[in-house]
Amino acid sequence: MHSQHATPIRISAFAGPAEAIEAGVGTWCTLAVDLPLRIAAETLRFTSRRLQAQADHFAALGGCGSLKAAVALQTTFLTQGVAAYQAEAITLSQEVAEAASAKAA
């Protein structure tokens, strides 16, 4: 059997209940208010960029003179869209990680 060493849980000692409440309120504010607002703002910025890209794509499709050109344009748009969504997932993950690490520090 392998021996596992448990990492002890470290709990900060507060001088009193007021400091414990203040720390709890700070954590709550960061995770329940600030983080959702940061995520909402980033999501709206991303949505705006995607809607602009969609509008530009439709305008370009309207100017296509052949099916081949339309397929090429559509392929490029979809490839760029997938890349944009992947990048946005990373951005949102970083927002959450930053908020979590700010409270852990």
PDB file of C-alpha atoms in Angstrom:
ATOM      1  CA  MET A   1       0.000   0.000   0.000  1.00  0.00           C
ATOM      2  CA  HIS A   2       1.247   3.490  -0.801  1.00  0.00           C
ATOM      3  CA  SER A   3       1.420   6.001   1.964  1.00  0.00           C
ATOM      4  CA  GLN A   4      -0.279   9.284   1.211  1.00  0.00           C
ATOM      5  CA  HIS A   5       0.506  12.441   3.079  1.00  0.00           C
ATOM      6  CA  ALA A   6      -2.488  14.650   3.646  1.00  0.00           C
ATOM      7  CA  THR A   7      -1.948  18.343   3.200  1.00  0.00           C
ATOM      8  CA  PRO A   8      -3.242  20.163   6.241  1.00  0.00           C
ATOM      9  CA  ILE A   9      -5.947  22.730   5.679  1.00  0.00           C
ATOM     10  CA  ARG A  10      -4.716  26.158   6.635  1.00  0.00           C
ATOM     11  CA  ILE A  11      -7.271  28.472   8.125  1.00  0.00           C
ATOM     12  CA  SER A  12      -6.376  32.039   8.913  1.00  0.00           C
ATOM     13  CA  ALA A  13      -6.844  33.018  12.507  1.00  0.00           C
ATOM     14  CA  PHE A  14      -8.997  36.125  12.723  1.00  0.00           C
ATOM     15  CA  ALA A  15      -8.721  38.588  15.557  1.00  0.00           C
ATOM     16  CA  GLY A  16     -12.479  38.560  15.929  1.00  0.00           C
ATOM     17  CA  PRO A  17     -15.851  37.934  14.348  1.00  0.00           C
ATOM     18  CA  ALA A  18     -15.865  41.315  12.600  1.00  0.00           C
ATOM     19  CA  GLU A  19     -12.780  40.395  10.577  1.00  0.00           C
ATOM     20  CA  ALA A  20     -14.270  37.009   9.716  1.00  0.00           C
ATOM     21  CA  ILE A  21     -17.440  38.686   8.467  1.00  0.00           C
ATOM     22  CA  GLU A  22     -15.431  41.240   6.495  1.00  0.00           C
ATOM     23  CA  ALA A  23     -13.404  38.485   4.823  1.00  0.00           C
ATOM     24  CA  GLY A  24     -16.586  36.567   4.002  1.00  0.00           C
ATOM     25  CA  VAL A  25     -18.248  39.630   2.518  1.00  0.00           C
ATOM     26  CA  GLY A  26     -15.138  40.342   0.445  1.00  0.00           C
ATOM     27  CA  THR A  27     -15.106  36.810  -0.924  1.00  0.00           C
ATOM     28  CA  TRP A  28     -18.827  36.901  -1.611  1.00  0.00           C
ATOM     29  CA  CYS A  29     -18.532  40.264  -3.379  1.00  0.00           C
ATOM     30  CA  THR A  30     -15.712  39.024  -5.590  1.00  0.00           C
ATOM     31  CA  LEU A  31     -17.288  35.710  -6.548  1.00  0.00           C
ATOM     32  CA  ALA A  32     -20.998  36.599  -6.559  1.00  0.00           C
ATOM     33  CA  VAL A  33     -20.901  40.160  -7.901  1.00  0.00           C
ATOM     34  CA  ASP A  34     -17.583  41.170  -9.472  1.00  0.00           C
ATOM     35  CA  LEU A  35     -16.875  37.931 -11.343  1.00  0.00           C
ATOM     36  CA  PRO A  36     -20.339  37.602 -12.948  1.00  0.00           C
ATOM     37  CA  LEU A  37     -20.162  41.244 -14.042  1.00  0.00           C
ATOM     38  CA  ARG A  38     -16.684  40.741 -15.534  1.00  0.00           C
ATOM     39  CA  ILE A  39     -17.896  37.637 -17.363  1.00  0.00           C
ATOM     40  CA  ALA A  40     -21.030  39.408 -18.603  1.00  0.00           C
ATOM     41  CA  ALA A  41     -18.996  42.356 -19.896  1.00  0.00           C
ATOM     42  CA  GLU A  42     -16.538  40.072 -21.701  1.00  0.00           C
ATOM     43  CA  THR A  43     -19.383  37.986 -23.128  1.00  0.00           C
ATOM     44  CA  LEU A  44     -21.058  41.110 -24.499  1.00  0.00           C
ATOM     45  CA  ARG A  45     -17.786  42.295 -26.061  1.00  0.00           C
ATOM     46  CA  PHE A  46     -17.329  38.873 -27.670  1.00  0.00           C
ATOM     47  CA  THR A  47     -20.924  38.812 -28.907  1.00  0.00           C
ATOM     48  CA  SER A  48     -20.436  42.247 -30.427  1.00  0.00           C
ATOM     49  CA  ARG A  49     -17.330  41.092 -32.288  1.00  0.00           C
ATOM     50  CA  ARG A  50     -19.069  37.938 -33.542  1.00  0.00           C
ATOM     51  CA  LEU A  51     -22.138  39.875 -34.712  1.00  0.00           C
ATOM     52  CA  GLN A  52     -19.895  42.327 -36.587  1.00  0.00           C
ATOM     53  CA  ALA A  53     -18.050  39.410 -38.189  1.00  0.00           C
ATOM     54  CA  GLN A  54     -21.392  37.847 -39.162  1.00  0.00           C
ATOM     55  CA  ALA A  55     -22.613  41.108 -40.711  1.00  0.00           C
ATOM     56  CA  ASP A  56     -19.350  41.505 -42.642  1.00  0.00           C
ATOM     57  CA  HIS A  57     -19.605  37.902 -43.799  1.00  0.00           C
ATOM     58  CA  PHE A  58     -23.152  38.355 -45.092  1.00  0.00           C
ATOM     59  CA  ALA A  59     -22.090  41.502 -46.930  1.00  0.00           C
ATOM     60  CA  ALA A  60     -19.193  39.620 -48.531  1.00  0.00           C
ATOM     61  CA  LEU A  61     -21.441  36.684 -49.473  1.00  0.00           C
ATOM     62  CA  GLY A  62     -23.728  39.119 -51.251  1.00  0.00           C
ATOM     63  CA  GLY A  63     -20.847  40.077 -53.508  1.00  0.00           C
ATOM     64  CA  CYS A  64     -19.797  36.533 -54.415  1.00  0.00           C
ATOM     65  CA  GLY A  65     -20.004  35.827 -58.112  1.00  0.00           C
ATOM     66  CA  SER A  66     -19.777  32.055 -57.916  1.00  0.00           C
ATOM     67  CA  LEU A  67     -20.613  29.105 -55.726  1.00  0.00           C
ATOM     68  CA  LYS A  68     -16.905  28.315 -55.397  1.00  0.00           C
ATOM     69  CA  ALA A  69     -16.181  31.792 -54.024  1.00  0.00           C
ATOM     70  CA  ALA A  70     -19.119  31.532 -51.608  1.00  0.00           C
ATOM     71  CA  VAL A  71     -17.929  28.146 -50.310  1.00  0.00           C
ATOM     72  CA  ALA A  72     -14.389  29.479 -49.846  1.00  0.00           C
ATOM     73  CA  LEU A  73     -15.720  32.513 -47.990  1.00  0.00           C
ATOM     74  CA  GLN A  74     -17.961  30.348 -45.814  1.00  0.00           C
ATOM     75  CA  THR A  75     -15.067  28.000 -45.004  1.00  0.00           C
ATOM     76  CA  THR A  76     -12.869  30.905 -43.950  1.00  0.00           C
ATOM     77  CA  PHE A  77     -15.646  32.411 -41.846  1.00  0.00           C
ATOM     78  CA  LEU A  78     -16.322  29.134 -40.043  1.00  0.00           C
ATOM     79  CA  THR A  79     -12.621  28.494 -39.402  1.00  0.00           C
ATOM     80  CA  GLN A  80     -12.171  31.982 -37.968  1.00  0.00           C
ATOM     81  CA  GLY A  81     -15.341  31.582 -35.907  1.00  0.00           C
ATOM     82  CA  VAL A  82     -14.126  28.359 -34.310  1.00  0.00           C
ATOM     83  CA  ALA A  83     -10.794  30.018 -33.479  1.00  0.00           C
ATOM     84  CA  ALA A  84     -12.616  33.000 -31.963  1.00  0.00           C
ATOM     85  CA  TYR A  85     -14.748  30.762 -29.741  1.00  0.00           C
ATOM     86  CA  GLN A  86     -11.673  28.826 -28.621  1.00  0.00           C
ATOM     87  CA  ALA A  87      -9.885  32.060 -27.741  1.00  0.00           C
ATOM     88  CA  GLU A  88     -12.948  33.309 -25.873  1.00  0.00           C
ATOM     89  CA  ALA A  89     -13.102  30.130 -23.800  1.00  0.00           C
ATOM     90  CA  ILE A  90      -9.498  30.765 -22.761  1.00  0.00           C
ATOM     91  CA  THR A  91     -10.273  34.402 -21.949  1.00  0.00           C
ATOM     92  CA  LEU A  92     -13.247  33.469 -19.769  1.00  0.00           C
ATOM     93  CA  SER A  93     -11.238  30.746 -18.026  1.00  0.00           C
ATOM     94  CA  GLN A  94      -8.548  33.307 -17.234  1.00  0.00           C
ATOM     95  CA  GLU A  95     -11.151  35.686 -15.793  1.00  0.00           C
ATOM     96  CA  VAL A  96     -12.384  32.962 -13.437  1.00  0.00           C
ATOM     97  CA  ALA A  97      -8.846  31.915 -12.501  1.00  0.00           C
ATOM     98  CA  GLU A  98      -7.851  35.520 -11.770  1.00  0.00           C
ATOM     99  CA  ALA A  99     -10.874  36.027  -9.539  1.00  0.00           C
ATOM    100  CA  ALA A 100     -10.221  32.774  -7.682  1.00  0.00           C
ATOM    101  CA  SER A 101      -6.517  33.466  -7.212  1.00  0.00           C
ATOM    102  CA  ALA A 102      -7.214  37.017  -6.050  1.00  0.00           C
ATOM    103  CA  LYS A 103      -9.292  35.624  -3.201  1.00  0.00           C
ATOM    104  CA  ALA A 104      -6.752  32.903  -2.415  1.00  0.00           C
ATOM    105  CA  ALA A 105      -3.953  35.448  -2.071  1.00  0.00           C
TER     106      ALA A 105
END
